[in-house]
Amino acid sequence: MITTEQRQSILDAVDTAFDEQVAFTSRLIAEPSLRGCESAAQEIMYQAMVERGLKADRWTLDPESLATHPGAGAVVVDYSQTPAVVGSYSPRTTGGRSLILNGHVDVVPVGRQELWSRSPWEPAIIDGWLHGRGAGDMKAGLAANLFAFDAVRNAGLLPTASIYIQSVPEEESTGNGTLAALQRGYTADAVLISEPTEGKLVRSHVGVIWFSVRLTGRAAHAFEMAAGSNAVDAAYAVITDLRELESEWNERAKDHEHFSETEHPVNFNVGLIEGGDWASSVPDWCEFTMRVAVLPGTSVEDAWAEINDTVQRSGRENPAVAGMEPTVTKSGFFADGYVLEEGSDAENGLSAAHAQATGKELETLIVPGYIDSRVYGLYTGTPSMVFGPVAEKLHGSDERVSLDSLREVTKTMALFIADWCGVEEA
Ligand SMILES: [Zn+2]
């Protein structure tokens, strides 16, 4: 147990370094760590770990070893510029429980830049919000992992258990970054991921599958359209059939222990589509990529079988798809959902830290999106908590994170680190 005095010193230390924390977060936002381009932002993280005296480990994700894991996503991009970074803190004396602080460095594309009020890569503070692509999702959290850890030491205390600060890529597409950290041997007694969660603790999140469907038709001149077979029309037909599966899964969600109250928790998103070569030719190919959510309790394998059945049935029975023999391939996430079981010591510790830092009870949240907590949660049975700041417009334009909430979250995290890992006077 930490003393009231120590607790106050930790909270004060967060306040003292908060401007520096925001400046560091801004530096991270200014690096466009889009998929496959994470190296520069990871260099900042790596140096920050070295400066803190952590043992810094940096490696490039290896598609071959990832492929041996059932929870790995399909690798369809080059990983040569996709490093993961972990900073390890080793205690002087051991007593407490070890902890992984995890965050992802990758950000999603900005979309149409003209929808942004300012450059997504030029962070700015406006009315207490820090703006920029990745501000909320999740460079604020990534930096908070470091600064929460700092606060404990700046308060003159040393954690008495190992702490691993993970900065991973690939959270937005496969989950392979955190999976690679697990494969590299990093484990702990609890995991805390500082994704933007409105200052709440995630009770459950869905799994996600990415897949592509390719349809091949027969080209013909548009003036004799009936002589060809139109792969773009066929793609629409397959998408319509998949929408029926989506409705069925949402119907099932109405009885789900955690998702029954969530409005339309299962979303099938057609995120990409391309096809055809010429406006006056019947298109003889079309390919679309879809993201679907899988409720916890349904295995990703079973969900995958249903998706395949639906597409194959379209191929057999839907007249618009006749003769096309649609193929389905995995193209990213192949991840199960996760439920943080109630009543773990880790959750109790975080709740207590939250109450001490904010005076408020820690609420929980159900998330119809993917989070990396499933990695340690499912494959090592480690309680994996997701808790982070209030942010808006994630994956949209004018993304922003609330600095007041970031400060509160950092304080909660710092107190949790001290309580969970234990502390001794430096
Ligand atoms: Zn995220």
Short mmCIF file of C-alpha atoms and ligand atoms in Angstrom, two decimals:
data_model
loop_
_atom_site.label_atom_id
_atom_site.label_comp_id
_atom_site.label_asym_id
_atom_site.label_seq_id
_atom_site.Cartn_x
_atom_site.Cartn_y
_atom_site.Cartn_z
CA MET A 1 0.00 0.00 0.00
CA ILE A 2 1.26 3.43 -0.83
CA THR A 3 0.89 6.19 1.71
CA THR A 4 -1.34 9.23 1.30
CA GLU A 5 1.77 11.34 1.06
CA GLN A 6 3.31 9.19 -1.68
CA ARG A 7 0.02 9.28 -3.54
CA GLN A 8 -0.05 13.06 -3.46
CA SER A 9 3.56 13.22 -4.67
CA ILE A 10 2.64 11.04 -7.66
CA LEU A 11 -0.38 13.17 -8.55
CA ASP A 12 1.74 16.32 -8.26
CA ALA A 13 4.41 14.76 -10.47
CA VAL A 14 1.82 14.22 -13.24
CA ASP A 15 0.84 17.88 -13.03
CA THR A 16 4.45 19.06 -13.02
CA ALA A 17 5.32 17.15 -16.20
CA PHE A 18 2.01 17.59 -17.97
CA ASP A 19 3.12 20.35 -20.38
CA GLU A 20 6.07 18.20 -21.33
CA GLN A 21 3.73 15.22 -21.79
CA VAL A 22 1.54 17.22 -24.18
CA ALA A 23 4.61 18.41 -26.08
CA PHE A 24 5.84 14.84 -26.41
CA THR A 25 2.40 13.69 -27.59
CA SER A 26 2.47 16.47 -30.19
CA ARG A 27 5.83 15.26 -31.48
CA LEU A 28 4.34 11.80 -31.94
CA ILE A 29 1.30 13.21 -33.77
CA ALA A 30 3.56 15.14 -36.13
CA GLU A 31 5.05 11.84 -37.37
CA PRO A 32 2.56 10.34 -39.85
CA SER A 33 2.88 6.75 -38.62
CA LEU A 34 0.57 5.31 -41.23
CA ARG A 35 0.70 1.60 -41.88
CA GLY A 36 4.13 0.54 -43.10
CA CYS A 37 5.65 3.92 -42.09
CA GLU A 38 5.93 3.55 -38.33
CA SER A 39 9.75 3.76 -38.06
CA ALA A 40 10.10 7.49 -37.38
CA ALA A 41 7.49 7.55 -34.62
CA GLN A 42 8.98 4.38 -33.18
CA GLU A 43 12.38 6.04 -33.13
CA ILE A 44 10.90 8.73 -30.87
CA MET A 45 9.49 6.04 -28.58
CA TYR A 46 12.75 4.09 -28.61
CA GLN A 47 14.80 7.17 -27.66
CA ALA A 48 12.30 8.07 -24.95
CA MET A 49 12.80 4.64 -23.44
CA VAL A 50 16.58 4.86 -23.64
CA GLU A 51 16.50 8.31 -21.98
CA ARG A 52 14.52 6.80 -19.12
CA GLY A 53 17.12 4.11 -18.56
CA LEU A 54 14.81 1.34 -19.73
CA LYS A 55 16.20 -1.63 -21.59
CA ALA A 56 14.95 -0.79 -25.07
CA ASP A 57 14.19 -3.57 -27.52
CA ARG A 58 13.28 -2.89 -31.14
CA TRP A 59 12.58 -5.47 -33.81
CA THR A 60 10.81 -5.81 -37.12
CA LEU A 61 7.67 -7.94 -37.25
CA ASP A 62 8.28 -11.33 -38.79
CA PRO A 63 5.40 -12.60 -40.95
CA GLU A 64 6.65 -16.18 -40.75
CA SER A 65 6.58 -16.52 -37.00
CA LEU A 66 3.32 -14.58 -36.83
CA ALA A 67 1.77 -17.05 -39.25
CA THR A 68 2.25 -19.82 -36.67
CA HIS A 69 -0.19 -18.12 -34.28
CA PRO A 70 -3.95 -18.74 -34.59
CA GLY A 71 -4.78 -15.13 -33.68
CA ALA A 72 -2.48 -13.51 -36.22
CA GLY A 73 -3.91 -11.39 -39.01
CA ALA A 74 -3.10 -12.07 -42.64
CA VAL A 75 -0.01 -10.13 -43.68
CA VAL A 76 -0.59 -8.42 -47.02
CA VAL A 77 1.91 -5.57 -46.67
CA ASP A 78 5.68 -5.24 -46.34
CA TYR A 79 6.79 -5.27 -42.69
CA SER A 80 10.35 -4.06 -43.27
CA GLN A 81 9.51 -0.56 -41.93
CA THR A 82 7.21 -1.82 -39.19
CA PRO A 83 9.16 -2.13 -35.95
CA ALA A 84 7.79 -2.86 -32.52
CA VAL A 85 9.46 -1.30 -29.47
CA VAL A 86 9.42 -2.44 -25.86
CA GLY A 87 11.11 -0.70 -22.94
CA SER A 88 11.69 -2.88 -19.89
CA TYR A 89 12.06 -1.63 -16.35
CA SER A 90 13.73 -4.01 -13.91
CA PRO A 91 13.10 -3.38 -10.22
CA ARG A 92 15.89 -3.02 -7.65
CA THR A 93 13.96 -5.22 -5.24
CA THR A 94 10.98 -7.31 -6.22
CA GLY A 95 7.77 -7.44 -4.30
CA GLY A 96 4.81 -6.38 -6.42
CA ARG A 97 3.16 -7.61 -9.56
CA SER A 98 4.47 -7.03 -13.05
CA LEU A 99 2.70 -4.90 -15.62
CA ILE A 100 2.56 -4.32 -19.36
CA LEU A 101 1.64 -0.80 -20.49
CA ASN A 102 0.65 -1.13 -24.12
CA GLY A 103 -0.16 1.36 -26.85
CA HIS A 104 -0.20 1.37 -30.63
CA VAL A 105 1.80 3.76 -32.75
CA ASP A 106 0.01 3.20 -36.07
CA VAL A 107 -2.69 5.58 -37.25
CA VAL A 108 -5.32 5.25 -39.96
CA PRO A 109 -5.31 7.31 -43.18
CA VAL A 110 -6.67 10.85 -42.99
CA GLY A 111 -9.36 10.48 -45.65
CA ARG A 112 -10.23 13.60 -47.64
CA GLN A 113 -7.84 16.21 -46.34
CA GLU A 114 -10.16 19.12 -47.24
CA LEU A 115 -12.53 17.95 -44.50
CA TRP A 116 -9.88 18.80 -41.90
CA SER A 117 -9.87 22.32 -40.43
CA ARG A 118 -6.07 22.12 -40.31
CA SER A 119 -3.31 19.75 -41.29
CA PRO A 120 -3.75 16.39 -39.54
CA TRP A 121 0.02 16.30 -38.98
CA GLU A 122 0.31 19.74 -37.35
CA PRO A 123 -0.88 19.21 -33.79
CA ALA A 124 -2.54 22.18 -32.12
CA ILE A 125 -4.26 22.84 -28.82
CA ILE A 126 -7.65 24.47 -29.26
CA ASP A 127 -9.95 25.07 -26.27
CA GLY A 128 -8.35 22.34 -24.20
CA TRP A 129 -8.29 19.76 -26.98
CA LEU A 130 -5.20 18.48 -28.75
CA HIS A 131 -5.91 18.02 -32.47
CA GLY A 132 -4.35 15.82 -35.12
CA ARG A 133 -4.51 12.38 -36.67
CA GLY A 134 -3.78 9.90 -33.92
CA ALA A 135 -4.23 12.49 -31.15
CA GLY A 136 -6.81 10.26 -29.49
CA ASP A 137 -6.18 6.96 -31.26
CA MET A 138 -3.81 6.68 -29.63
CA LYS A 139 -0.73 8.83 -29.31
CA ALA A 140 -2.07 10.52 -26.18
CA GLY A 141 -2.29 7.10 -24.54
CA LEU A 142 1.06 5.98 -25.93
CA ALA A 143 2.73 9.00 -24.35
CA ALA A 144 0.67 8.61 -21.15
CA ASN A 145 2.17 5.14 -20.66
CA LEU A 146 5.61 6.74 -20.40
CA PHE A 147 4.57 9.75 -18.36
CA ALA A 148 2.48 7.76 -15.87
CA PHE A 149 5.55 5.60 -15.28
CA ASP A 150 7.69 8.75 -14.96
CA ALA A 151 5.37 10.22 -12.34
CA VAL A 152 6.05 7.35 -9.96
CA ARG A 153 9.80 7.81 -10.22
CA ASN A 154 9.59 11.60 -10.21
CA ALA A 155 7.77 11.24 -6.90
CA GLY A 156 10.97 9.69 -5.54
CA LEU A 157 9.67 6.12 -5.71
CA LEU A 158 10.80 2.97 -7.46
CA PRO A 159 8.31 0.34 -8.63
CA THR A 160 9.11 -3.07 -7.15
CA ALA A 161 8.05 -5.19 -10.13
CA SER A 162 8.93 -5.42 -13.80
CA ILE A 163 7.19 -3.00 -16.15
CA TYR A 164 7.16 -3.39 -19.91
CA ILE A 165 6.19 -0.37 -21.98
CA GLN A 166 5.10 -1.58 -25.40
CA SER A 167 4.76 0.61 -28.48
CA VAL A 168 3.31 -1.58 -31.20
CA PRO A 169 2.35 -1.20 -34.86
CA GLU A 170 -0.47 -2.97 -36.72
CA GLU A 171 -3.26 -2.44 -34.19
CA GLU A 172 -5.48 -0.86 -36.83
CA SER A 173 -5.20 -3.71 -39.31
CA THR A 174 -4.20 -7.06 -37.80
CA GLY A 175 -3.27 -6.87 -34.11
CA ASN A 176 0.05 -8.40 -35.13
CA GLY A 177 2.17 -5.88 -33.22
CA THR A 178 0.98 -6.87 -29.76
CA LEU A 179 0.96 -10.49 -30.86
CA ALA A 180 4.61 -10.14 -31.88
CA ALA A 181 5.43 -8.73 -28.43
CA LEU A 182 3.81 -11.77 -26.87
CA GLN A 183 5.71 -14.09 -29.20
CA ARG A 184 8.93 -12.32 -28.27
CA GLY A 185 8.35 -13.44 -24.70
CA TYR A 186 6.91 -10.39 -22.98
CA THR A 187 4.35 -11.38 -20.36
CA ALA A 188 3.19 -9.86 -17.09
CA ASP A 189 0.57 -10.16 -14.34
CA ALA A 190 -1.67 -7.50 -15.89
CA VAL A 191 -1.96 -5.48 -19.08
CA LEU A 192 -3.15 -1.89 -19.37
CA ILE A 193 -3.85 -0.41 -22.80
CA SER A 194 -4.50 3.32 -22.89
CA GLU A 195 -6.80 3.49 -25.92
CA PRO A 196 -9.31 6.36 -25.88
CA THR A 197 -12.24 5.03 -23.84
CA GLU A 198 -13.92 8.17 -22.45
CA GLY A 199 -12.13 7.57 -19.16
CA LYS A 200 -13.96 4.25 -18.75
CA LEU A 201 -12.79 0.66 -18.46
CA VAL A 202 -13.61 -1.64 -21.37
CA ARG A 203 -15.62 -4.63 -20.21
CA SER A 204 -15.81 -6.27 -23.60
CA HIS A 205 -14.93 -5.68 -27.21
CA VAL A 206 -15.73 -7.49 -30.42
CA GLY A 207 -13.39 -9.50 -32.58
CA VAL A 208 -12.82 -8.44 -36.16
CA ILE A 209 -12.21 -10.14 -39.49
CA TRP A 210 -10.98 -8.44 -42.65
CA PHE A 211 -11.52 -10.28 -45.89
CA SER A 212 -11.60 -9.65 -49.61
CA VAL A 213 -14.07 -11.09 -52.08
CA ARG A 214 -13.04 -11.31 -55.71
CA LEU A 215 -15.49 -11.83 -58.53
CA THR A 216 -14.54 -12.59 -62.09
CA GLY A 217 -17.02 -12.02 -64.92
CA ARG A 218 -16.80 -11.85 -68.69
CA ALA A 219 -16.03 -8.68 -70.64
CA ALA A 220 -18.15 -7.51 -73.54
CA HIS A 221 -18.90 -4.23 -75.30
CA ALA A 222 -21.49 -2.22 -73.39
CA PHE A 223 -23.77 -2.13 -76.47
CA GLU A 224 -24.21 -5.89 -76.10
CA MET A 225 -24.07 -5.95 -72.33
CA ALA A 226 -26.08 -9.15 -72.05
CA ALA A 227 -23.24 -11.01 -73.77
CA GLY A 228 -20.95 -10.32 -70.81
CA SER A 229 -21.26 -10.95 -67.13
CA ASN A 230 -20.82 -7.96 -64.86
CA ALA A 231 -18.52 -8.51 -61.87
CA VAL A 232 -19.39 -5.14 -60.31
CA ASP A 233 -23.10 -5.95 -60.32
CA ALA A 234 -22.20 -9.33 -58.84
CA ALA A 235 -20.21 -7.67 -56.06
CA TYR A 236 -23.27 -5.62 -55.11
CA ALA A 237 -25.30 -8.83 -54.98
CA VAL A 238 -22.78 -10.56 -52.71
CA ILE A 239 -22.65 -7.50 -50.46
CA THR A 240 -26.44 -7.58 -50.20
CA ASP A 241 -26.32 -11.24 -49.17
CA LEU A 242 -23.65 -10.44 -46.59
CA ARG A 243 -25.90 -7.69 -45.22
CA GLU A 244 -28.42 -10.41 -44.42
CA LEU A 245 -25.77 -12.23 -42.41
CA GLU A 246 -25.04 -8.94 -40.65
CA SER A 247 -28.73 -8.63 -39.70
CA GLU A 248 -28.72 -12.19 -38.40
CA TRP A 249 -25.68 -11.55 -36.22
CA ASN A 250 -27.23 -8.36 -34.85
CA GLU A 251 -30.37 -10.33 -34.08
CA ARG A 252 -28.24 -12.81 -32.08
CA ALA A 253 -26.59 -9.87 -30.29
CA LYS A 254 -29.94 -9.05 -28.65
CA ASP A 255 -29.40 -11.99 -26.26
CA HIS A 256 -25.70 -11.33 -25.73
CA GLU A 257 -24.54 -10.92 -22.15
CA HIS A 258 -22.55 -7.80 -22.94
CA PHE A 259 -23.81 -6.47 -26.28
CA SER A 260 -27.60 -6.67 -25.87
CA GLU A 261 -27.81 -2.96 -25.02
CA THR A 262 -25.51 -1.82 -27.82
CA GLU A 263 -27.26 -0.39 -30.86
CA HIS A 264 -26.28 -2.46 -33.93
CA PRO A 265 -23.02 -3.82 -32.48
CA VAL A 266 -22.13 -5.93 -35.51
CA ASN A 267 -21.10 -3.77 -38.44
CA PHE A 268 -20.08 -5.12 -41.83
CA ASN A 269 -18.16 -2.32 -43.49
CA VAL A 270 -17.28 -2.34 -47.17
CA GLY A 271 -14.12 -0.31 -46.80
CA LEU A 272 -12.60 -0.74 -50.24
CA ILE A 273 -13.93 -1.66 -53.64
CA GLU A 274 -12.43 -1.68 -57.09
CA GLY A 275 -13.25 -3.28 -60.37
CA GLY A 276 -13.55 -2.92 -64.10
CA ASP A 277 -11.25 -1.21 -66.59
CA TRP A 278 -13.40 0.83 -68.95
CA ALA A 279 -16.75 2.64 -68.83
CA SER A 280 -17.94 1.06 -72.09
CA SER A 281 -16.87 -2.48 -71.22
CA VAL A 282 -18.73 -4.91 -69.01
CA PRO A 283 -16.36 -5.24 -66.03
CA ASP A 284 -14.88 -8.73 -65.83
CA TRP A 285 -13.46 -8.30 -62.34
CA CYS A 286 -14.36 -6.67 -59.05
CA GLU A 287 -12.88 -6.96 -55.60
CA PHE A 288 -14.12 -5.55 -52.33
CA THR A 289 -12.71 -5.69 -48.82
CA MET A 290 -14.95 -5.90 -45.82
CA ARG A 291 -14.49 -5.54 -42.09
CA VAL A 292 -16.91 -7.51 -39.93
CA ALA A 293 -17.32 -7.67 -36.17
CA VAL A 294 -17.51 -10.95 -34.28
CA LEU A 295 -19.19 -10.99 -30.88
CA PRO A 296 -17.26 -12.52 -27.98
CA GLY A 297 -18.58 -16.04 -27.49
CA THR A 298 -18.58 -16.73 -31.23
CA SER A 299 -15.21 -18.01 -32.32
CA VAL A 300 -13.56 -16.24 -35.20
CA GLU A 301 -13.30 -19.65 -36.95
CA ASP A 302 -17.06 -20.18 -36.74
CA ALA A 303 -17.71 -16.65 -37.96
CA TRP A 304 -15.31 -17.21 -40.84
CA ALA A 305 -17.16 -20.40 -41.83
CA GLU A 306 -20.47 -18.49 -41.91
CA ILE A 307 -18.97 -15.76 -44.08
CA ASN A 308 -17.61 -18.32 -46.51
CA ASP A 309 -20.93 -20.18 -46.61
CA THR A 310 -22.78 -16.95 -47.35
CA VAL A 311 -20.47 -15.97 -50.21
CA GLN A 312 -20.47 -19.47 -51.71
CA ARG A 313 -24.26 -19.59 -51.50
CA SER A 314 -24.42 -16.29 -53.37
CA GLY A 315 -22.26 -17.88 -56.03
CA ARG A 316 -24.65 -20.82 -56.37
CA GLU A 317 -28.03 -19.18 -55.87
CA ASN A 318 -27.92 -15.46 -56.60
CA PRO A 319 -28.63 -14.93 -60.35
CA ALA A 320 -26.40 -11.83 -60.46
CA VAL A 321 -23.44 -13.92 -59.30
CA ALA A 322 -24.07 -16.93 -61.53
CA GLY A 323 -20.89 -18.44 -62.90
CA MET A 324 -18.60 -16.04 -61.05
CA GLU A 325 -17.22 -18.48 -58.46
CA PRO A 326 -16.42 -15.78 -55.89
CA THR A 327 -13.26 -16.30 -53.87
CA VAL A 328 -12.89 -15.14 -50.26
CA THR A 329 -9.48 -14.45 -48.75
CA LYS A 330 -8.38 -13.18 -45.37
CA SER A 331 -6.82 -9.76 -45.71
CA GLY A 332 -6.07 -8.55 -42.19
CA PHE A 333 -7.62 -9.03 -38.75
CA PHE A 334 -8.56 -12.56 -37.77
CA ALA A 335 -9.26 -11.82 -34.14
CA ASP A 336 -11.61 -13.05 -31.48
CA GLY A 337 -13.43 -10.71 -29.13
CA TYR A 338 -12.64 -10.42 -25.45
CA VAL A 339 -14.41 -10.01 -22.13
CA LEU A 340 -12.57 -8.68 -19.09
CA GLU A 341 -14.05 -10.85 -16.36
CA GLU A 342 -15.31 -8.83 -13.42
CA GLY A 343 -13.63 -8.82 -10.05
CA SER A 344 -9.96 -9.28 -10.93
CA ASP A 345 -7.39 -7.73 -8.59
CA ALA A 346 -6.20 -5.66 -11.51
CA GLU A 347 -9.64 -4.16 -12.09
CA ASN A 348 -10.11 -3.51 -8.39
CA GLY A 349 -6.75 -1.78 -8.32
CA LEU A 350 -7.56 0.41 -11.30
CA SER A 351 -10.96 1.30 -9.83
CA ALA A 352 -9.35 2.35 -6.57
CA ALA A 353 -6.70 4.38 -8.39
CA HIS A 354 -9.41 6.05 -10.45
CA ALA A 355 -11.40 6.97 -7.36
CA GLN A 356 -8.29 8.41 -5.73
CA ALA A 357 -7.24 10.38 -8.79
CA THR A 358 -10.63 11.69 -9.86
CA GLY A 359 -13.03 11.23 -6.96
CA LYS A 360 -15.30 9.33 -9.34
CA GLU A 361 -16.34 5.74 -9.72
CA LEU A 362 -14.81 3.90 -12.68
CA GLU A 363 -17.52 3.15 -15.23
CA THR A 364 -17.31 0.38 -17.79
CA LEU A 365 -17.74 0.45 -21.53
CA ILE A 366 -18.74 -2.01 -24.25
CA VAL A 367 -16.83 -1.48 -27.49
CA PRO A 368 -18.10 -2.71 -30.88
CA GLY A 369 -14.57 -2.37 -32.30
CA TYR A 370 -11.28 -4.22 -32.14
CA ILE A 371 -8.76 -3.67 -29.34
CA ASP A 372 -5.45 -5.43 -28.70
CA SER A 373 -6.53 -6.51 -25.21
CA ARG A 374 -7.66 -9.83 -26.68
CA VAL A 375 -4.01 -10.80 -27.26
CA TYR A 376 -2.87 -11.21 -23.67
CA GLY A 377 -6.43 -11.68 -22.48
CA LEU A 378 -7.04 -14.77 -24.58
CA TYR A 379 -3.60 -16.26 -25.10
CA THR A 380 -2.04 -15.86 -21.65
CA GLY A 381 -5.19 -15.42 -19.54
CA THR A 382 -3.84 -12.12 -18.24
CA PRO A 383 -6.44 -9.54 -17.20
CA SER A 384 -6.17 -6.97 -19.96
CA MET A 385 -7.64 -3.59 -19.17
CA VAL A 386 -8.33 -0.86 -21.67
CA PHE A 387 -8.65 2.58 -20.17
CA GLY A 388 -7.84 5.96 -21.67
CA PRO A 389 -8.86 9.52 -22.36
CA VAL A 390 -11.89 11.17 -23.91
CA ALA A 391 -11.35 11.62 -27.63
CA GLU A 392 -13.53 12.48 -30.60
CA LYS A 393 -13.66 11.85 -34.36
CA LEU A 394 -11.52 8.72 -34.20
CA HIS A 395 -10.76 7.63 -37.78
CA GLY A 396 -12.56 10.81 -38.93
CA SER A 397 -11.45 14.36 -39.71
CA ASP A 398 -10.51 16.80 -36.93
CA GLU A 399 -9.66 14.00 -34.51
CA ARG A 400 -8.95 15.39 -31.04
CA VAL A 401 -8.27 14.38 -27.46
CA SER A 402 -9.36 16.17 -24.29
CA LEU A 403 -6.35 17.33 -22.29
CA ASP A 404 -8.27 17.50 -19.00
CA SER A 405 -9.26 13.90 -19.39
CA LEU A 406 -5.73 12.94 -20.43
CA ARG A 407 -4.41 14.47 -17.23
CA GLU A 408 -6.94 12.52 -15.14
CA VAL A 409 -6.19 9.29 -16.98
CA THR A 410 -2.45 9.75 -16.52
CA LYS A 411 -2.98 10.28 -12.79
CA THR A 412 -5.11 7.16 -12.52
CA MET A 413 -2.53 5.15 -14.42
CA ALA A 414 0.33 6.44 -12.28
CA LEU A 415 -1.45 5.55 -9.05
CA PHE A 416 -2.34 2.15 -10.46
CA ILE A 417 1.29 1.46 -11.40
CA ALA A 418 2.41 2.35 -7.88
CA ASP A 419 -0.26 0.23 -6.25
CA TRP A 420 -0.03 -2.78 -8.56
CA CYS A 421 3.73 -2.95 -8.85
CA GLY A 422 4.43 -1.73 -5.32
CA VAL A 423 6.97 0.98 -4.57
CA GLU A 424 10.00 1.63 -2.42
CA GLU A 425 11.75 4.90 -1.69
CA ALA A 426 14.36 5.66 -4.34
ZN ZN B 1 -6.64 2.56 -31.29
#
